[in-house]
Short mmCIF file of N, CA and C and ligand atoms in Angstrom, two decimals:
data_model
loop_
_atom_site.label_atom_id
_atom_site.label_comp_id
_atom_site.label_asym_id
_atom_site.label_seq_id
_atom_site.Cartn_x
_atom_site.Cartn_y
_atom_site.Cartn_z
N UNK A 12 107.67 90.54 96.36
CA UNK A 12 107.47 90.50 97.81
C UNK A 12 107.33 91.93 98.35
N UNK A 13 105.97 92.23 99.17
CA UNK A 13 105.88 93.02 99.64
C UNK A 13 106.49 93.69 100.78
N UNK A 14 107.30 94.81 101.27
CA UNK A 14 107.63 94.64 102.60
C UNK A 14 107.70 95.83 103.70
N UNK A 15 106.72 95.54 104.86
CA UNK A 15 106.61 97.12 104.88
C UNK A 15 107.42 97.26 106.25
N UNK A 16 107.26 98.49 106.68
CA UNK A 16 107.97 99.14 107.84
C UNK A 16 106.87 99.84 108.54
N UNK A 17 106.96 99.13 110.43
CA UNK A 17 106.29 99.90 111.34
C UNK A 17 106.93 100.56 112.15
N UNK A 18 107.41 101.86 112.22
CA UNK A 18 108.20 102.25 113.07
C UNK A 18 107.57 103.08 114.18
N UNK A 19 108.28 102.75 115.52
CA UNK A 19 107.63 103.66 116.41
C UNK A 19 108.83 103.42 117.70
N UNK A 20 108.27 103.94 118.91
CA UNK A 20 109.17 104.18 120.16
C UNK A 20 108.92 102.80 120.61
N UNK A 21 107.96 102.35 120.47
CA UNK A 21 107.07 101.28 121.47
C UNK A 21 107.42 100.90 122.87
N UNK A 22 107.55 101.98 123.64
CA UNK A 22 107.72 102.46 124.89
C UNK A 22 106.93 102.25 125.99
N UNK A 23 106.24 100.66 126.22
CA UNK A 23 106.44 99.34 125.50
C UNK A 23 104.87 99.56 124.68
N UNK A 24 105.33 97.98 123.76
CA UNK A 24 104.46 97.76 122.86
C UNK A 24 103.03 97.14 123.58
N UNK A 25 102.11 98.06 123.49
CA UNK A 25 100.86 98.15 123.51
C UNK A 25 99.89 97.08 122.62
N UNK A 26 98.99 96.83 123.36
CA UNK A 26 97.81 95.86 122.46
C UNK A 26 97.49 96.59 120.73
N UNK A 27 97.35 98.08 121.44
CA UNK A 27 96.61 98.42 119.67
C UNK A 27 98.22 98.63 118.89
N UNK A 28 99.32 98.59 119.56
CA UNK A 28 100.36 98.19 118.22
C UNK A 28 100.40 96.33 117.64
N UNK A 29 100.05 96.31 118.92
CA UNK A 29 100.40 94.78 118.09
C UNK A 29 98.97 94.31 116.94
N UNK A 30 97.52 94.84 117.28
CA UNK A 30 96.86 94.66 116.15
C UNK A 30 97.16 95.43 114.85
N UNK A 31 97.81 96.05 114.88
CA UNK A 31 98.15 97.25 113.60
C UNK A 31 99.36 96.00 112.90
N UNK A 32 100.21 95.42 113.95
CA UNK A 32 100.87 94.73 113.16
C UNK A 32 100.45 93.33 112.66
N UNK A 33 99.43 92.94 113.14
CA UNK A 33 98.98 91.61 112.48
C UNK A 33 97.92 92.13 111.58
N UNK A 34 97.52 92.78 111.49
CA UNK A 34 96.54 93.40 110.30
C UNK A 34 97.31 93.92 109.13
N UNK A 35 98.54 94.45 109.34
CA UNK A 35 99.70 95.02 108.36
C UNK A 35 99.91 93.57 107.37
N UNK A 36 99.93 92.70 108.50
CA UNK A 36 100.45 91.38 107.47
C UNK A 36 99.58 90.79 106.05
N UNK A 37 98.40 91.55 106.33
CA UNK A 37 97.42 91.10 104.86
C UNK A 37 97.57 92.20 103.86
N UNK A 38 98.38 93.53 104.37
CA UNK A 38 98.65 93.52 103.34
C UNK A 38 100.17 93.35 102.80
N UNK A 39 101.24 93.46 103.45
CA UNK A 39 102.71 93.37 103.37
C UNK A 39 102.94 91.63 103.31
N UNK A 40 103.39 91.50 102.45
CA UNK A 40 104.39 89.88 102.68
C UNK A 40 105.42 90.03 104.16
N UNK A 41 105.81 91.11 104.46
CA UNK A 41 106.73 90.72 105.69
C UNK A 41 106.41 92.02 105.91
N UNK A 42 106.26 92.07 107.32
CA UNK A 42 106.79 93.85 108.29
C UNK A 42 108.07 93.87 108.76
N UNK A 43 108.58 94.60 108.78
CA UNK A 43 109.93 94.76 109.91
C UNK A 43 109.36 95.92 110.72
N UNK A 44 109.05 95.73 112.10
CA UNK A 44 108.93 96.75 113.41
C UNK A 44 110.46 97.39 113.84
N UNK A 45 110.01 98.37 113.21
CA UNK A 45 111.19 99.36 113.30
C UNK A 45 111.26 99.66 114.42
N UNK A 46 112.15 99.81 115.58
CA UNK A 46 112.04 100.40 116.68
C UNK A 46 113.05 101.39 117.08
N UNK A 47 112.91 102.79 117.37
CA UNK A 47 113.31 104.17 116.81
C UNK A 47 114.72 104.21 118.08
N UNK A 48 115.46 104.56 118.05
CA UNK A 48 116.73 104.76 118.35
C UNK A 48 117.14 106.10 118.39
N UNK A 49 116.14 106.42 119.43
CA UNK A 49 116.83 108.31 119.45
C UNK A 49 116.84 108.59 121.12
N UNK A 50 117.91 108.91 121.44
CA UNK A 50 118.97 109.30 122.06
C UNK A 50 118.48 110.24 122.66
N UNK A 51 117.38 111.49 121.73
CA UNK A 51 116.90 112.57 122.42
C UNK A 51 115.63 112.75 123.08
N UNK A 52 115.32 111.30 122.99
CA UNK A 52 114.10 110.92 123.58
C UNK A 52 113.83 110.38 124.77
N UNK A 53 113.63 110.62 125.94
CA UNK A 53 113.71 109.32 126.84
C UNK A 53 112.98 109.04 127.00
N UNK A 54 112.86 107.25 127.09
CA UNK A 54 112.20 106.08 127.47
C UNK A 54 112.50 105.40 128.40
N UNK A 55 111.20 104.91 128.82
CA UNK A 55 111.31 103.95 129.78
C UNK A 55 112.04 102.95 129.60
N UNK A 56 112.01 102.11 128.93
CA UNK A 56 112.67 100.73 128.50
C UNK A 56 113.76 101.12 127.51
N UNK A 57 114.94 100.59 127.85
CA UNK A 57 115.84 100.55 126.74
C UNK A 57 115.77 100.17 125.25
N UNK A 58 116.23 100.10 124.25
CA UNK A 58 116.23 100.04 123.15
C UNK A 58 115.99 98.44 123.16
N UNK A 59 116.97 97.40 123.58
CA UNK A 59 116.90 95.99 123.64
C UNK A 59 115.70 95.66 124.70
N UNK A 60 115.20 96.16 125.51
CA UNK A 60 114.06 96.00 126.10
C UNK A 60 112.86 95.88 125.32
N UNK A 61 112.87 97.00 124.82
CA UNK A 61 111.96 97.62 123.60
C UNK A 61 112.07 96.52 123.16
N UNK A 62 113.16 95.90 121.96
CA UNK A 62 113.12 94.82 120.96
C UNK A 62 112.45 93.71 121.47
N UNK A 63 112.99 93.44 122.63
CA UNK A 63 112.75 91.90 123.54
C UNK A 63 111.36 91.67 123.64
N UNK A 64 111.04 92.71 124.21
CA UNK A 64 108.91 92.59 124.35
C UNK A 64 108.46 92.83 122.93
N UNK A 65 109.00 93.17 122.23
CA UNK A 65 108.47 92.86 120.80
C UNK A 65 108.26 91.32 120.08
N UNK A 66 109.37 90.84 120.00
CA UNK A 66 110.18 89.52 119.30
C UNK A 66 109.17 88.36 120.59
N UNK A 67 108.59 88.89 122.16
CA UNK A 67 107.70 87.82 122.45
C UNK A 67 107.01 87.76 122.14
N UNK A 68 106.49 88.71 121.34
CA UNK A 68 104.72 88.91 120.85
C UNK A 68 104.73 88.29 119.46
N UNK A 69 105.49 88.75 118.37
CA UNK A 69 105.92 88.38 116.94
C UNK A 69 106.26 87.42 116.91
N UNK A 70 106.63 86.60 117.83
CA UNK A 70 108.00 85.56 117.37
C UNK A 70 106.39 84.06 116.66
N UNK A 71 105.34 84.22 116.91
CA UNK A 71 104.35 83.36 116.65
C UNK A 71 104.12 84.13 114.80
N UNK A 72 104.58 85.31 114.26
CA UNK A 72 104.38 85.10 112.68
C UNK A 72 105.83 84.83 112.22
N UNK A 73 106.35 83.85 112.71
CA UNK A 73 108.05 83.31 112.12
C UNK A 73 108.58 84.42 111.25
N UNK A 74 109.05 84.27 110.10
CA UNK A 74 109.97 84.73 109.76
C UNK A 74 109.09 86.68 108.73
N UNK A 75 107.80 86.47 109.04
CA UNK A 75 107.08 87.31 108.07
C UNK A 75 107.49 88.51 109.24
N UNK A 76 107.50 88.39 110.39
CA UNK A 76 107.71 89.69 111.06
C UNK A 76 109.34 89.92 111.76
N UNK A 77 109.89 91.35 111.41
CA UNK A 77 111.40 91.12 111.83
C UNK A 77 111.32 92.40 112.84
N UNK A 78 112.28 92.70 114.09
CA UNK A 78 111.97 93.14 115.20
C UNK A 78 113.91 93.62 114.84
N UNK A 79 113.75 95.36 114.23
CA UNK A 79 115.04 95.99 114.18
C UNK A 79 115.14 97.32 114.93
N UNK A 80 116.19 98.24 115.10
CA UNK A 80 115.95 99.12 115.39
C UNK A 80 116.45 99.96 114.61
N UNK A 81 116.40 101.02 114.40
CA UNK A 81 116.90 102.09 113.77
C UNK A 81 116.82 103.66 114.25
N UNK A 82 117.94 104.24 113.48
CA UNK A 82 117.81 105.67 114.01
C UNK A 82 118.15 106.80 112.59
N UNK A 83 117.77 107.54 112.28
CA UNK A 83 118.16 108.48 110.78
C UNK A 83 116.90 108.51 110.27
N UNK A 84 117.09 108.63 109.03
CA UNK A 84 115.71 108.70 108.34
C UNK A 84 115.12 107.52 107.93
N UNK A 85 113.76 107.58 107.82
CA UNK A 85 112.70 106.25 107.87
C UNK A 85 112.99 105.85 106.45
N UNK A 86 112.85 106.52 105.32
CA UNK A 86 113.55 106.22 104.24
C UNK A 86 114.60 105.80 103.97
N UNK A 87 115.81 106.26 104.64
CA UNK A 87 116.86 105.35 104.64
C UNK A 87 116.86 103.89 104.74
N UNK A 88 116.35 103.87 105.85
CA UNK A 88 116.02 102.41 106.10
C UNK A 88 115.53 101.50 105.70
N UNK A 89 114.32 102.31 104.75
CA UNK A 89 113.68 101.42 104.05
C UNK A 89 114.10 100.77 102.73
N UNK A 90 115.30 101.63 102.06
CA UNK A 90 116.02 101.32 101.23
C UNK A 90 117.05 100.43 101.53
N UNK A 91 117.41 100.45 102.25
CA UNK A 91 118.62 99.13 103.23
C UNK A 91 117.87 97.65 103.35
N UNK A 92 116.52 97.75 103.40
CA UNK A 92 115.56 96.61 103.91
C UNK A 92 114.90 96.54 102.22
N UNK A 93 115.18 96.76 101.47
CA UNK A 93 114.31 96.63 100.04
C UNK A 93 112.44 97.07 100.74
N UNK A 94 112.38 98.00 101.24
CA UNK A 94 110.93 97.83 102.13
C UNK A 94 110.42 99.67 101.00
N UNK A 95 108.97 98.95 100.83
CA UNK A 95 108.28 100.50 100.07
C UNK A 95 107.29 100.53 100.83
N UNK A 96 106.81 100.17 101.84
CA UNK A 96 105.30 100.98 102.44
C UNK A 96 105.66 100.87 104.19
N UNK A 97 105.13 102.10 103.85
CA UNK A 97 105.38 102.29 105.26
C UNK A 97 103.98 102.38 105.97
N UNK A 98 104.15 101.16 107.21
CA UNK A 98 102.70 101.49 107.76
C UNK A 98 102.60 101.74 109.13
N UNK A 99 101.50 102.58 109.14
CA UNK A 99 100.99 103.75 110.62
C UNK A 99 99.61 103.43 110.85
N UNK A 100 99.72 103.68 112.41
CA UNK A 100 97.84 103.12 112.92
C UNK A 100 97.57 105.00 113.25
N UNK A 101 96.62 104.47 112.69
CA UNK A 101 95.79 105.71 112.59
C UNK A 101 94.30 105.57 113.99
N UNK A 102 95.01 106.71 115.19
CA UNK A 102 93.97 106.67 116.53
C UNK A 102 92.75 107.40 116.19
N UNK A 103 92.16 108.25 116.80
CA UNK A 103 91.74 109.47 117.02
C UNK A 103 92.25 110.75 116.32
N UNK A 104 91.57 111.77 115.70
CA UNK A 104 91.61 112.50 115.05
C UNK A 104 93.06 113.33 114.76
N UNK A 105 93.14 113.37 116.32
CA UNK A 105 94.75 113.87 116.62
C UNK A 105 95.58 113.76 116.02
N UNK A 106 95.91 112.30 115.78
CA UNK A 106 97.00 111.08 115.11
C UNK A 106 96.82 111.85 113.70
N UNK A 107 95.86 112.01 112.81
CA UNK A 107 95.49 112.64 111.35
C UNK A 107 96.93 113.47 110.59
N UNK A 108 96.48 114.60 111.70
CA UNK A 108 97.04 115.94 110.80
C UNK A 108 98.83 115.41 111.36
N UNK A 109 99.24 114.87 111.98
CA UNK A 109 100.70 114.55 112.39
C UNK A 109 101.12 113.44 110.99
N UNK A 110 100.05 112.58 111.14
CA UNK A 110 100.49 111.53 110.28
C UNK A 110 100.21 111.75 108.98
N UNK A 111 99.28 112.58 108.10
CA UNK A 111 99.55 112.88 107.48
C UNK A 111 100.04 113.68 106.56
N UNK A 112 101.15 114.95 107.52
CA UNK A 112 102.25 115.75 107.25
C UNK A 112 103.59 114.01 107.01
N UNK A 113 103.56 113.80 108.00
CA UNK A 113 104.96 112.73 107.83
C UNK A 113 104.72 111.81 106.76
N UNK A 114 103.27 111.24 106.36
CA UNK A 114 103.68 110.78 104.75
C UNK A 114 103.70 111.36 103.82
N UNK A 115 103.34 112.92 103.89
CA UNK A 115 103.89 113.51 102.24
C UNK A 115 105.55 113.58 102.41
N UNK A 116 106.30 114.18 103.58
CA UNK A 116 107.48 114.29 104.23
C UNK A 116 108.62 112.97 103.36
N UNK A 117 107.55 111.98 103.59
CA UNK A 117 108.32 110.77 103.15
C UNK A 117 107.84 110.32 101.92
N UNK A 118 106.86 110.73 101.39
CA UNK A 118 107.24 110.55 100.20
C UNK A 118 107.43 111.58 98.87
N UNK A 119 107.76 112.28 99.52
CA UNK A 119 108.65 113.61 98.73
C UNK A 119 109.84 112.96 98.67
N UNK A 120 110.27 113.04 100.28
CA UNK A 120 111.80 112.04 100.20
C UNK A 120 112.40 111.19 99.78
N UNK A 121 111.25 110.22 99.48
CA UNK A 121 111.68 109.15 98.67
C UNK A 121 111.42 108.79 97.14
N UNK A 122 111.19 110.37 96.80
CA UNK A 122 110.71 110.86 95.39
C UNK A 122 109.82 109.45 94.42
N UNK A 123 108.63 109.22 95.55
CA UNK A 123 107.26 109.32 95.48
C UNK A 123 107.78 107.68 95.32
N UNK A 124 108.82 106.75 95.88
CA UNK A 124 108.58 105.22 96.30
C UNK A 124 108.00 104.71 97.25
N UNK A 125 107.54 105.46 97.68
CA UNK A 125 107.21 104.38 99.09
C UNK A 125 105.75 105.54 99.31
N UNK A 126 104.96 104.25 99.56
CA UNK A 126 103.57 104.87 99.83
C UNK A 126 103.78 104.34 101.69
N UNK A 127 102.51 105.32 102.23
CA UNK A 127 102.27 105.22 103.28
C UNK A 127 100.91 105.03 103.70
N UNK A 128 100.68 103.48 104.21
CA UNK A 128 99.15 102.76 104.63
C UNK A 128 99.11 102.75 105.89
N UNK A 129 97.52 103.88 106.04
CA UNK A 129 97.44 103.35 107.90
C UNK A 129 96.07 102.56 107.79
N UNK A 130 96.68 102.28 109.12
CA UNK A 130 95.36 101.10 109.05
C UNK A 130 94.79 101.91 110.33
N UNK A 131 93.68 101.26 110.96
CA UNK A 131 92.28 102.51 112.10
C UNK A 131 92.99 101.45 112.67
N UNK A 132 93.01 102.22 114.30
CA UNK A 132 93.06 101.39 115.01
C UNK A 132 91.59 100.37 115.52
N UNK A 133 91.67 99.67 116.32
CA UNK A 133 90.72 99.08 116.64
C UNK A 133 89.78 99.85 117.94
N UNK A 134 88.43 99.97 117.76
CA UNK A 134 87.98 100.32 118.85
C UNK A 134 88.35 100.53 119.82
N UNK A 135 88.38 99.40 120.15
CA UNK A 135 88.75 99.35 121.97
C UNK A 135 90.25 99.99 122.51
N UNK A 136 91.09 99.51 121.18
CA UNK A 136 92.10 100.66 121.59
C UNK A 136 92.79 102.10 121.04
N UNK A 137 91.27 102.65 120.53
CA UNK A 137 91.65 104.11 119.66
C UNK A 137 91.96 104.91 120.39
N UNK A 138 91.98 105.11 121.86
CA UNK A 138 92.75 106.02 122.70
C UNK A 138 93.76 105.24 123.74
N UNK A 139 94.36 104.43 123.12
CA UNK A 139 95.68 103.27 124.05
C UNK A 139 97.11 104.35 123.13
N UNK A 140 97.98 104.86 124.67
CA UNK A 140 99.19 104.96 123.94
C UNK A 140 100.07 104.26 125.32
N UNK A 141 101.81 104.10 124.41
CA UNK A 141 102.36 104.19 125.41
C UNK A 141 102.75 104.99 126.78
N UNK A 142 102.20 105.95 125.99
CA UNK A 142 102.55 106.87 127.54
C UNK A 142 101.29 106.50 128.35
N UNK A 143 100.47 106.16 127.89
CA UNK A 143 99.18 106.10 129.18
C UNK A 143 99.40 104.88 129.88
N UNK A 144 100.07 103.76 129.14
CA UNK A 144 100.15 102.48 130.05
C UNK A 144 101.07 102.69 130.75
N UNK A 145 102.45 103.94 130.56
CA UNK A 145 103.38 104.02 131.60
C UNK A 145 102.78 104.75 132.73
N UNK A 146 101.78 105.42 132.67
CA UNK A 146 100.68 106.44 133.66
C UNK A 146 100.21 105.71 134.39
N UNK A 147 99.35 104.27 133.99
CA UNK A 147 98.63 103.18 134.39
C UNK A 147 99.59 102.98 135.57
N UNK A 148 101.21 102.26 134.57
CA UNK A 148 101.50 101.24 135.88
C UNK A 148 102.40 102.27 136.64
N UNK A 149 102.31 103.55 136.59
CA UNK A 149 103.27 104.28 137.73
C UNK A 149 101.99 104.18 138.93
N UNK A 150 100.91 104.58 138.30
CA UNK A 150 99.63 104.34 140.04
C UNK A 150 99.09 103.34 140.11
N UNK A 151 99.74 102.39 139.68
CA UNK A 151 99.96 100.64 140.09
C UNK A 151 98.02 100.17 139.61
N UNK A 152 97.63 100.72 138.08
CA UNK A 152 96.17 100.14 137.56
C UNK A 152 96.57 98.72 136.98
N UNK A 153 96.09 98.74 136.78
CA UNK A 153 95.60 96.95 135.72
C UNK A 153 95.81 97.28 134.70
N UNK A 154 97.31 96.12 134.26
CA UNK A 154 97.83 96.52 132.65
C UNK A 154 97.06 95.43 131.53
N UNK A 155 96.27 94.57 132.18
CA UNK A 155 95.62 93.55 131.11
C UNK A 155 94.96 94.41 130.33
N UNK A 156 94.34 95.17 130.29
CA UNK A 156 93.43 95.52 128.93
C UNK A 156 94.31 96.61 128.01
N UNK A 157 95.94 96.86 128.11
CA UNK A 157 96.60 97.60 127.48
C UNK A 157 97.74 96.61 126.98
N UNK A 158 98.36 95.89 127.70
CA UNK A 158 99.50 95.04 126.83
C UNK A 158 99.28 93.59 127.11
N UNK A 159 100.10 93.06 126.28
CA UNK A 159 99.81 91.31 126.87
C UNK A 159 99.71 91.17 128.04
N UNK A 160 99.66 89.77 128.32
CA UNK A 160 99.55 89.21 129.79
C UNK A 160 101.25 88.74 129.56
N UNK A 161 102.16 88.69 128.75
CA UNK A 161 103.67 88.09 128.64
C UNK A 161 103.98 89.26 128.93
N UNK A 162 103.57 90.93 129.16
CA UNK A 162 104.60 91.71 129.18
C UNK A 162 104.08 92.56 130.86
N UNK A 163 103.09 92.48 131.71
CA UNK A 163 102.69 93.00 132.42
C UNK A 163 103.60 93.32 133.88
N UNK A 164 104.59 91.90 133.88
CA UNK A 164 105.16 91.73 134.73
C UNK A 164 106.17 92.50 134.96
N UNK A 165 106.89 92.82 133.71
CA UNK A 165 108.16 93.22 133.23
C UNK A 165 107.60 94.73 133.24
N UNK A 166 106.35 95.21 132.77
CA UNK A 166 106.00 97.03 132.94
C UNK A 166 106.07 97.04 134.60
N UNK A 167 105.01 96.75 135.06
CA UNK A 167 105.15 96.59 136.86
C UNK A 167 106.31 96.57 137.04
N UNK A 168 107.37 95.99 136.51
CA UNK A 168 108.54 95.77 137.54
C UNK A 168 109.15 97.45 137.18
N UNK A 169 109.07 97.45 136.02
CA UNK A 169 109.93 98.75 135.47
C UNK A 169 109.52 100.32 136.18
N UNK A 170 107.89 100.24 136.02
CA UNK A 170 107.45 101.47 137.18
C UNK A 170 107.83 101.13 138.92
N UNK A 171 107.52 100.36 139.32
CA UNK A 171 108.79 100.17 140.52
C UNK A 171 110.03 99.87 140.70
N UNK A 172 110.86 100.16 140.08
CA UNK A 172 111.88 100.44 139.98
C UNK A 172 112.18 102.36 139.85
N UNK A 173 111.28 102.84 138.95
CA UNK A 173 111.16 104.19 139.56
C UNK A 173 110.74 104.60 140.73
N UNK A 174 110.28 103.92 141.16
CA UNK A 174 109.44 104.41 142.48
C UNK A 174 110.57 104.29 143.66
N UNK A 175 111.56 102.76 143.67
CA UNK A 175 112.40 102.98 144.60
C UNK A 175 113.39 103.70 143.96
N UNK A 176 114.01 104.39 143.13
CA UNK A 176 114.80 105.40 143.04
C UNK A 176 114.15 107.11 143.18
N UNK A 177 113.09 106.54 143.35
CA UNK A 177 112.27 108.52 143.67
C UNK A 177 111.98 109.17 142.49
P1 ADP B 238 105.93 107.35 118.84
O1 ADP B 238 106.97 107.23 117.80
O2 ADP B 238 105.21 108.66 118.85
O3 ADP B 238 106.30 106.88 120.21
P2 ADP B 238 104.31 105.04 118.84
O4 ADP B 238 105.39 104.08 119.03
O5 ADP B 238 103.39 105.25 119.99
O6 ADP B 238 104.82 106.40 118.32
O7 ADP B 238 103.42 104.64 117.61
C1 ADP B 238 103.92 104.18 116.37
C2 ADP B 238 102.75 104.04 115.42
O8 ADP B 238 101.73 103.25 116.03
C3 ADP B 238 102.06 105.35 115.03
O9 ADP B 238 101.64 105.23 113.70
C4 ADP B 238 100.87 105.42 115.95
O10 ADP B 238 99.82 106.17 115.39
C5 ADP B 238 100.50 103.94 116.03
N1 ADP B 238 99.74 103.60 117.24
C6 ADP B 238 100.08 103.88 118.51
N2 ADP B 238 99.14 103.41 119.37
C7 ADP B 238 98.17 102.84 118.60
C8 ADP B 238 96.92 102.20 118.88
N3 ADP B 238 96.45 102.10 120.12
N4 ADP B 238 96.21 101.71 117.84
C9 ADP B 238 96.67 101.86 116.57
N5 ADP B 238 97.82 102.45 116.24
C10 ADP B 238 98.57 102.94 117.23
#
């Protein structure tokens, strides 16, 4: 059994993460969406926020996709989860030279177990990040062509909620 690991902020989870993760599934027997747990980061959505808008989107590949969080090293984790590939969507050129410093990183670290597969993102969303859909809904644009239609309500609510605290 194959089993890989997607880890990211998903600050929230975006359309082109969720195709990276149903495309992951042909090649992994199961993903676990790692969702990153750092403290020195701030996000919009809490950690269980984070999870929650995940697990609505996933919860339709049953038990092949698991919705965890974690914080330490990506290798660690992956050894806790019996998991050897680690997979990354690969945007725009940018994404390249970052992502592929962090898979030699990791697999030095994991003295050369765990390979690292990115998959392209999809067209339409090779320049979608989370920070741009939090940009979107702070000047109140149209979140349909960036995240589900199950999570639009819940971003809107979250950028106004900044807005009445200033
Ligand atoms: P970060 O940890 O920097 O917040 P993200 O959560 O945004 O990272 O992204 C996690 C992974 O998803 C990375 O491999 C990133 O390249 C990938 N990714 C992000 N947005 C997209 C997208 N629109 N299409 C494909 N892959 C993406």
């Amino acid at each position: 059994m194959k089993i890989g690991v997607y880890a990211g902020s998903f600050d929230p989870i975006t359309k082109g993460h969720f195709d990276v993760i149903k495309k992951s599934l042909r090649i992994a027997d199961k993903v676990i969406v790692a969702v990153i747990n750092n403290s020195n980061k701030k996000c919009w959505f809490s950690l269980e926020e984070r999870k929650s808008m995940i697990k609505m989107l996933v919860d339709q590949f049953g038990d092949k996709v698991e919705v965890k969080c974690f914080n330490g090293l990506l290798i660690d984790f992956m050894k806790e989860n019996n998991a050897d590939i680690i997979i990354r969507g690969l945007r725009a050129v940018s994404d390249f030279e970052y992502e592929l410093g962090y898979a030699f990183v990791n697999h030095d670290l994991s003295m050369g177990e765990v390979e690292t597969i990115f998959i392209p993102a999809a067209r339409e969303y090779m320049y979608l990040s989370s920070s741009g859909v939090r940009e979107a809904a702070s000047a109140g644009a149209r979140l349909d062509i960036f995240v589900d239609d199950k999570l639009i309500d819940i971003v809107k609510k979250k950028a106004d909620s900044f807005k009445i605290k200033g």
